Amino acid sequence: MLPTSLLRTASLAAALFLCAAGVPAQTTTAAHGVRPARLIIRNATVVDGNGTPAKGPYDIVMEGNTITQMVALDPVAMKGGRARRPVAGAAGAEIDATGKYVLPGLIDVHAHLQDERGGIPQPIEYEMKIWLACGITAVRDVGSDTKKALAWRDSSNRGAMVSPTIFVYPMFGRPTNADSARAHVRELKAMGADGIKLLGIDRDIMQVTEDEAHKLGLRIAHHVGVEETNAWDDIHFGTTSIEHWYGIPDAAIPDGVQNFPASYNYNNETDRFRWAGHLWREADPKRLDMVLDSMVARHVAWVPTFDIYEASRDLQRAQTQPWFKDYLHPTLEQYFKPDPANHGSYFFGWTSTDETFWKENYRIWMNAVREFARKGGLVGAGDDAGFIYQMYGFGLIRELELHQEAGFNPIKVIQHATYNNARILGKESELGRVRPGYRADLIVVNGNPLANLKVLYPTGVDDIRDGKVVHTGGVEWTIKDGIPYNGPTLMREVKEMVAKARAERGTDQPR
Ligand SMILES: [Zn+2]
């Protein structure tokens, strides 16, 4: 016979935990957009963001906006009696992840907050909802309307806006002297910027800007074009991440300048993108190796944004992506059409020869990114969507496919978009992991992304089961800051938004 005190303890324990074999007595399925006091994802296979293999199953407990517990349910843990299943409680909710994969929420470190394109309005909810439906729980905005971006960031942090967490890196502009550059860095810091985005900057201004930013603890993202500065300046001045790629091969050209035709004009975008397709082949492999080694030694990360140039190597693919039919907003559709006045809409007379050079360009570029990672370099993932036929969210998933094409194991690809991106943001102790103590930013995926990254697309994939075609895939739940969002619900809302905008503008279908 047991003493009463022990019996009381035992029944208390039974109330808090169900035994390993037990099925939870009652479950409340998570409600879209409502943060429960306690949220449990049950029976999930986990792919963490730190580059380790899939493992599971686990019950994952979140309280408020924090992951608090992971209970292993594998046979060894069950046999050892450690697998006491947690319960959600009266104010709690659950998500059944049996047969599903749970990953850290994806982070897009090269995003632009866009509520217009080419001066035509586009509701910000459109971008936000697609991002969440694609499993994106945080974005680094690298250039938009700074005041609006800061307001959206704060609203998202309060839970007042359906949105990923936003980090704002305002576009720095082109101060004319050192004093105004330093003053501008201080001004952005005072406004509450999380970092700074550099583009088209001269060397002396870049040096003082980075110096001032380092003093104030602001990180630097640099779109390094074919300009006065190249990757050597990022290495010397302490850039956090190189965006895109141009300044890397440019730093490895023996004569210091690409072999442009005499008629080349950098401000003509058709010229610029056409000849960019010849840039990697002019980089000297030995010099390139030194550039990559130096980037690694000085902790300069690389966010290649492969996806945003894909139209250059395969224009037809880019123009006919299947999700355009239901989800391409007419504003974005209009913006994508070739127009010399819209950045990135440069496809005039694009030839098979252009595409062939670009295909070679990608092969050298992808090898360089893989080599950089092998040397210990930090590779991140961002999509730069809203330009050149790339839709928000879908662009990041395509980016992940291209990282796989570059030769990375899908486990590493997921690491690029989660923990590596968190490191680029300086948030690696809060974001990018499925680990107790980390932010409750998780996604529940209907399928195994290690077998097929395409399961992450909200439009899903077709599979064969028992001889029948089954439509499956998609991110079923995106949990941001402890708030669960149902992916299919978000995409229904996006589809309605697009249909309404098309009806108003008299365009039924994308042309
Ligand atoms: Zn960009």
XYZ file of C-alpha atoms and ligand atoms in Angstrom:
512
model
C 0.000 0.000 0.000
C 1.297 3.482 -0.861
C 1.269 6.414 1.508
C -1.408 8.967 0.632
C 1.115 11.684 -0.169
C 2.706 9.487 -2.821
C -0.687 8.641 -4.272
C -1.493 12.327 -4.492
C 1.793 12.960 -6.289
C 1.061 10.110 -8.658
C -2.383 11.411 -9.604
C -1.006 14.934 -10.049
C 1.609 13.546 -12.378
C -1.089 11.685 -14.290
C -2.984 14.921 -14.712
C 0.064 16.661 -16.167
C 1.385 13.827 -18.286
C -0.245 10.990 -20.063
C 1.674 7.750 -20.151
C 3.733 6.900 -23.196
C 1.144 4.600 -24.720
C -1.763 6.861 -23.823
C -3.684 8.898 -26.337
C -4.382 12.461 -25.201
C -7.811 12.509 -23.557
C -9.124 15.551 -25.364
C -7.600 17.749 -28.004
C -8.425 21.193 -29.263
C -7.025 21.709 -32.737
C -5.059 24.940 -33.093
C -7.123 27.881 -34.345
C -5.826 29.977 -37.261
C -4.298 33.238 -36.044
C -4.920 32.655 -32.337
C -2.020 32.107 -29.937
C -3.007 29.556 -27.294
C -1.416 29.629 -23.829
C 0.125 26.270 -24.587
C 0.541 24.684 -27.992
C 1.667 21.114 -28.630
C 2.766 19.681 -31.965
C 2.356 15.931 -31.643
C 4.351 13.091 -33.102
C 6.550 15.201 -35.377
C 9.664 14.213 -37.286
C 12.053 17.103 -36.737
C 14.640 18.600 -39.072
C 16.527 21.117 -36.936
C 18.243 24.155 -38.454
C 21.749 23.187 -37.349
C 22.588 20.759 -40.141
C 21.831 17.554 -38.216
C 19.749 14.679 -39.635
C 15.989 14.222 -39.205
C 14.920 12.694 -35.883
C 11.737 11.790 -34.086
C 9.000 11.448 -33.358
C 8.664 14.241 -30.795
C 5.921 16.093 -28.995
C 6.964 19.760 -29.089
C 5.553 22.067 -26.435
C 5.320 25.848 -26.837
C 4.244 28.268 -24.160
C 3.526 31.810 -25.262
C 6.143 32.516 -27.927
C 8.773 30.060 -26.685
C 9.530 26.402 -27.322
C 9.632 24.942 -23.808
C 9.906 21.189 -24.216
C 10.629 18.422 -26.696
C 9.525 14.946 -25.624
C 11.123 12.090 -27.577
C 8.689 9.297 -28.486
C 11.054 6.935 -30.265
C 11.119 3.267 -29.174
C 14.278 3.658 -27.095
C 12.857 6.627 -25.187
C 9.523 4.794 -24.745
C 11.191 1.660 -23.431
C 13.258 3.729 -21.045
C 10.043 5.204 -19.646
C 11.115 8.749 -20.412
C 8.383 9.367 -22.952
C 5.764 11.062 -20.791
C 3.484 12.844 -23.183
C 2.608 16.406 -22.222
C -0.980 17.650 -22.291
C -2.237 20.927 -23.645
C -4.637 21.705 -20.797
C -7.909 23.610 -20.948
C -6.450 26.776 -22.520
C -4.149 24.822 -24.826
C -4.299 23.569 -28.396
C -2.687 20.849 -30.468
C -1.502 20.082 -33.975
C -1.206 16.469 -35.061
C 2.010 16.071 -37.056
C 1.888 12.303 -37.517
C 3.758 11.535 -40.747
C 4.738 15.191 -41.082
C 7.979 17.116 -40.742
C 8.626 20.043 -38.427
C 11.326 22.571 -39.267
C 12.322 25.934 -37.845
C 10.374 28.718 -39.589
C 12.179 29.754 -42.774
C 13.963 33.102 -42.788
C 14.289 35.186 -45.958
C 17.325 37.452 -45.567
C 16.906 39.216 -48.895
C 13.354 40.542 -49.014
C 11.668 43.813 -49.922
C 8.456 45.010 -48.281
C 6.328 46.099 -51.229
C 2.906 47.752 -51.090
C 3.238 49.017 -54.654
C 5.060 48.092 -57.864
C 5.936 50.756 -60.405
C 3.650 53.185 -58.568
C 0.587 50.878 -58.709
C -0.745 49.874 -55.258
C -0.562 46.280 -54.035
C -1.903 45.388 -50.585
C 0.913 44.555 -48.147
C -1.272 41.688 -46.842
C -0.701 39.956 -50.179
C 3.040 39.619 -49.607
C 2.728 38.893 -45.871
C 0.214 36.077 -46.296
C 2.146 34.349 -49.086
C 5.296 34.563 -46.981
C 3.614 32.870 -44.025
C 1.948 30.260 -46.271
C 5.410 29.410 -47.658
C 6.690 28.816 -44.131
C 8.538 32.124 -43.770
C 8.466 33.389 -40.180
C 11.097 36.144 -40.473
C 12.317 38.447 -43.227
C 15.183 40.884 -43.528
C 13.917 43.862 -45.503
C 16.884 45.202 -47.481
C 15.331 48.294 -48.951
C 11.794 49.648 -49.089
C 9.922 52.625 -47.661
C 11.836 52.810 -44.351
C 9.175 54.560 -42.266
C 6.468 52.136 -43.361
C 8.798 49.166 -42.863
C 9.590 50.211 -39.282
C 5.871 50.659 -38.535
C 5.053 47.224 -39.996
C 7.899 45.674 -38.002
C 6.587 47.131 -34.737
C 3.027 46.144 -35.561
C 4.156 42.578 -36.314
C 6.105 42.436 -33.050
C 2.962 43.452 -31.132
C 1.031 40.663 -32.846
C -1.215 43.278 -34.466
C -0.369 42.272 -38.034
C -0.466 38.920 -39.848
C 3.186 38.939 -40.835
C 6.561 37.303 -40.388
C 8.956 39.021 -37.963
C 10.590 41.895 -39.846
C 14.183 43.147 -39.603
C 14.680 46.506 -41.312
C 17.937 47.281 -43.170
C 17.215 50.599 -44.936
C 18.806 51.370 -48.292
C 21.636 53.731 -47.422
C 21.634 56.009 -50.454
C 24.721 57.907 -51.643
C 25.996 60.515 -49.196
C 28.520 62.841 -50.844
C 31.058 63.092 -48.025
C 32.304 61.316 -44.909
C 30.539 63.571 -42.392
C 27.129 63.206 -44.012
C 27.669 59.435 -44.286
C 28.407 59.145 -40.552
C 25.468 61.401 -39.713
C 23.159 59.292 -41.862
C 24.235 56.082 -40.082
C 23.431 57.721 -36.724
C 20.107 58.950 -38.052
C 19.107 55.424 -39.176
C 20.181 54.020 -35.806
C 18.041 56.642 -34.037
C 15.052 55.721 -36.237
C 15.376 52.127 -35.014
C 16.940 50.411 -38.036
C 18.254 46.885 -37.436
C 21.064 47.278 -39.982
C 22.013 48.999 -43.223
C 21.870 48.013 -46.889
C 24.587 49.373 -49.159
C 24.290 49.647 -52.939
C 26.308 51.598 -55.508
C 28.618 53.164 -52.937
C 32.082 54.666 -53.458
C 35.006 53.237 -51.504
C 35.760 56.169 -49.190
C 32.100 56.528 -48.251
C 31.766 52.776 -47.724
C 34.737 52.779 -45.351
C 33.397 55.490 -43.022
C 29.843 54.138 -43.232
C 30.948 50.689 -42.102
C 33.167 52.192 -39.408
C 30.271 54.194 -37.968
C 27.870 51.254 -38.286
C 30.254 48.931 -36.401
C 30.474 51.470 -33.545
C 26.681 51.525 -33.285
C 26.227 47.758 -33.627
C 24.483 47.915 -37.006
C 25.062 45.068 -39.438
C 25.730 45.652 -43.128
C 24.242 43.934 -46.168
C 26.033 44.946 -49.370
C 24.603 44.521 -52.866
C 28.034 44.529 -54.440
C 27.609 45.419 -58.101
C 30.203 46.033 -60.783
C 31.247 49.330 -59.269
C 34.182 51.003 -57.586
C 34.009 48.584 -54.674
C 34.206 44.808 -54.872
C 34.457 41.889 -52.448
C 37.925 43.016 -51.280
C 36.310 46.114 -49.784
C 33.717 43.974 -47.980
C 36.584 41.881 -46.632
C 38.558 44.954 -45.488
C 35.662 47.011 -44.057
C 33.737 44.231 -42.282
C 30.536 43.713 -44.300
C 28.166 41.216 -42.653
C 26.813 39.718 -45.875
C 27.452 40.107 -49.586
C 24.138 40.149 -51.455
C 23.966 38.550 -54.909
C 27.437 37.961 -56.356
C 28.894 40.412 -58.927
C 31.622 41.884 -56.719
C 33.033 38.426 -55.955
C 34.085 37.371 -59.498
C 34.821 41.024 -60.258
C 37.437 40.955 -57.473
C 39.101 37.998 -59.232
C 39.443 39.427 -62.769
C 43.177 39.683 -63.544
C 42.969 43.010 -65.388
C 40.578 44.523 -62.870
C 37.785 45.106 -65.374
C 35.530 42.818 -67.367
C 36.044 42.705 -71.132
C 32.975 44.780 -72.036
C 32.067 45.725 -75.632
C 32.675 49.404 -76.420
C 28.942 50.107 -76.663
C 28.217 48.791 -73.131
C 26.245 51.117 -70.847
C 25.894 49.986 -67.199
C 22.659 51.962 -66.771
C 21.033 50.116 -69.664
C 19.610 47.100 -67.823
C 19.534 44.857 -70.903
C 23.283 45.546 -71.343
C 23.940 45.090 -67.648
C 22.152 41.759 -67.232
C 23.346 40.409 -70.591
C 27.034 41.007 -69.834
C 26.680 39.864 -66.234
C 26.193 36.467 -67.872
C 29.862 36.645 -68.990
C 31.286 37.735 -65.640
C 32.013 34.453 -63.852
C 33.945 33.025 -66.852
C 36.367 35.967 -66.629
C 37.233 35.334 -62.953
C 40.645 33.720 -62.506
C 40.137 30.518 -60.433
C 43.282 31.066 -58.296
C 42.363 34.652 -57.509
C 38.782 33.614 -56.820
C 40.082 31.088 -54.318
C 41.921 33.893 -52.484
C 38.776 36.044 -52.425
C 36.718 33.186 -50.979
C 39.406 32.328 -48.404
C 39.517 35.955 -47.298
C 35.724 36.191 -47.021
C 35.790 33.133 -44.761
C 38.667 34.517 -42.654
C 36.906 37.875 -42.171
C 33.436 36.369 -41.583
C 31.754 37.904 -44.612
C 28.625 35.815 -45.305
C 27.197 35.241 -48.795
C 23.526 35.461 -49.783
C 23.677 34.477 -53.467
C 19.950 34.902 -54.434
C 20.263 32.394 -57.302
C 16.517 32.504 -57.956
C 16.331 36.131 -58.990
C 18.548 35.621 -62.064
C 16.864 32.464 -63.254
C 14.936 34.220 -66.015
C 18.311 35.035 -67.569
C 19.111 31.360 -68.045
C 15.550 30.218 -68.876
C 13.148 33.033 -69.693
C 10.251 30.792 -70.661
C 10.360 28.915 -67.353
C 10.321 32.170 -65.452
C 7.366 33.579 -67.387
C 5.130 30.509 -67.040
C 5.348 29.479 -63.399
C 2.240 27.455 -62.456
C 1.295 29.574 -59.405
C 0.821 32.674 -61.556
C -2.620 31.372 -62.596
C -4.281 31.800 -59.210
C -1.853 33.837 -57.142
C -0.089 36.469 -59.264
C -1.409 39.895 -58.298
C -2.179 42.063 -61.360
C 0.114 44.794 -59.990
C 3.052 42.402 -59.927
C 2.036 40.929 -63.283
C 2.132 44.399 -64.826
C 5.495 45.141 -63.211
C 7.118 41.968 -64.570
C 6.420 42.917 -68.195
C 9.505 44.146 -70.051
C 9.784 47.891 -69.431
C 13.048 49.869 -69.423
C 11.676 52.041 -66.600
C 11.084 49.108 -64.166
C 14.139 47.639 -62.431
C 14.681 44.044 -63.492
C 12.233 44.126 -66.432
C 14.974 43.977 -69.053
C 14.002 41.147 -71.380
C 14.208 42.754 -74.795
C 15.580 40.500 -77.522
C 16.766 37.909 -74.999
C 18.417 35.165 -77.051
C 19.388 31.511 -76.802
C 22.979 32.782 -76.774
C 22.251 34.922 -73.703
C 20.707 31.911 -71.971
C 23.682 29.701 -72.858
C 26.166 32.149 -71.348
C 23.974 32.424 -68.264
C 23.803 28.628 -67.870
C 27.594 28.522 -67.822
C 27.598 31.506 -65.466
C 25.405 29.544 -63.026
C 27.669 26.490 -63.141
C 30.757 28.504 -62.132
C 28.784 30.551 -59.587
C 27.225 27.485 -57.940
C 30.631 25.818 -57.664
C 31.995 28.974 -56.033
C 29.205 29.036 -53.434
C 29.742 25.367 -52.619
C 33.511 25.895 -52.410
C 32.947 28.891 -50.111
C 30.837 26.705 -47.780
C 33.434 23.910 -47.849
C 36.049 26.419 -46.746
C 33.834 27.286 -43.756
C 31.971 30.251 -45.236
C 28.494 31.196 -44.047
C 25.899 30.791 -46.826
C 22.453 32.323 -46.374
C 19.247 32.173 -48.378
C 17.192 35.066 -49.693
C 15.040 35.499 -52.784
C 14.809 39.227 -53.713
C 11.230 38.516 -54.871
C 9.018 41.175 -56.390
C 11.405 41.509 -59.346
C 12.127 39.448 -62.484
C 9.154 37.032 -62.359
C 9.796 35.920 -58.776
C 6.803 35.852 -56.473
C 7.186 36.357 -52.736
C 7.674 33.105 -50.808
C 7.689 30.881 -53.883
C 10.998 32.577 -54.759
C 12.621 31.458 -51.499
C 11.552 27.846 -52.008
C 12.926 27.993 -55.548
C 16.122 29.407 -53.997
C 16.348 26.307 -51.797
C 15.982 24.077 -54.868
C 18.844 25.978 -56.502
C 21.030 25.506 -53.402
C 20.410 21.781 -53.823
C 21.328 22.095 -57.513
C 24.550 23.820 -56.412
C 25.477 20.573 -54.667
C 24.286 21.014 -51.096
C 22.580 18.191 -49.212
C 18.948 19.214 -48.437
C 19.840 19.127 -44.721
C 22.398 21.872 -45.398
C 19.948 23.704 -47.644
C 17.457 23.910 -44.769
C 20.277 25.089 -42.524
C 21.003 27.922 -44.982
C 17.406 29.192 -44.709
C 17.135 28.807 -40.920
C 20.136 28.794 -38.579
C 22.599 30.348 -41.056
C 20.154 33.160 -41.779
C 19.665 33.643 -38.021
C 23.458 34.002 -37.713
C 23.492 36.618 -40.470
C 20.868 38.540 -38.480
C 22.834 38.049 -35.236
C 19.779 36.242 -33.800
C 21.211 32.724 -33.604
C 20.427 32.380 -29.909
C 16.691 32.962 -30.557
C 15.851 31.925 -34.125
C 16.518 29.148 -36.594
C 16.352 26.089 -34.318
C 13.828 23.564 -33.043
C 15.125 23.682 -29.508
C 13.713 24.498 -26.073
C 14.366 28.141 -25.229
C 14.116 29.236 -28.871
C 11.316 31.337 -30.359
C 8.159 29.413 -31.230
C 8.741 29.877 -34.975
C 8.090 26.449 -36.499
C 6.519 24.978 -39.608
C 4.584 21.737 -40.051
C 5.223 20.345 -43.525
C 2.972 17.872 -45.269
C 5.765 15.676 -46.607
C 9.507 15.194 -46.337
C 11.453 18.213 -47.621
C 14.706 16.206 -47.471
C 13.273 13.946 -50.175
C 11.700 16.773 -52.167
C 12.030 20.474 -51.393
C 9.019 21.057 -53.648
C 6.721 19.850 -50.842
C 7.298 23.310 -49.325
C 5.410 25.060 -52.162
C 1.893 25.978 -51.000
C 0.559 24.629 -54.298
C 1.813 21.181 -53.243
C 2.954 18.186 -55.275
C 1.369 15.099 -56.843
C 2.289 11.711 -55.461
C 1.214 8.137 -56.222
C -0.246 6.138 -53.324
C -1.779 2.696 -53.838
C -1.790 3.339 -57.580
C -3.749 6.574 -57.231
C -2.636 10.154 -57.777
C -2.761 12.036 -54.505
C -2.268 15.778 -54.243
C -0.209 16.504 -51.151
C 2.538 18.725 -49.797
C 2.489 22.315 -48.636
C 3.234 23.935 -45.319
C 0.158 23.050 -43.290
C 0.908 25.257 -40.301
C 3.285 28.155 -39.899
C 3.765 29.070 -36.257
C 5.219 32.553 -35.892
C 5.929 33.915 -32.432
C 3.668 31.190 -31.013
C 0.756 32.116 -33.310
C -0.370 29.251 -35.590
C -1.381 30.166 -39.152
C -2.998 27.597 -41.398
C -1.257 27.580 -44.802
C -4.253 26.577 -46.978
C -6.419 29.206 -45.242
C -3.858 31.916 -46.028
C -3.627 30.845 -49.665
C -7.428 30.895 -50.027
C -7.353 34.479 -48.791
C -4.559 35.346 -51.248
C -6.481 33.771 -54.117
C -9.574 35.837 -53.256
C -7.472 39.006 -53.023
C -6.023 38.342 -56.483
C -9.401 37.460 -58.048
C -10.924 40.652 -56.660
C -8.052 42.835 -57.927
C -8.256 41.196 -61.381
C -12.017 41.726 -61.560
C -11.602 45.380 -60.593
C -8.986 45.878 -63.278
C -10.736 43.797 -65.918
C -7.979 41.171 -66.202
C -9.289 37.636 -65.688
C -6.089 35.703 -66.172
C -2.440 36.568 -66.288
C -1.534 37.271 -69.898
Zn 17.143 43.253 -53.451
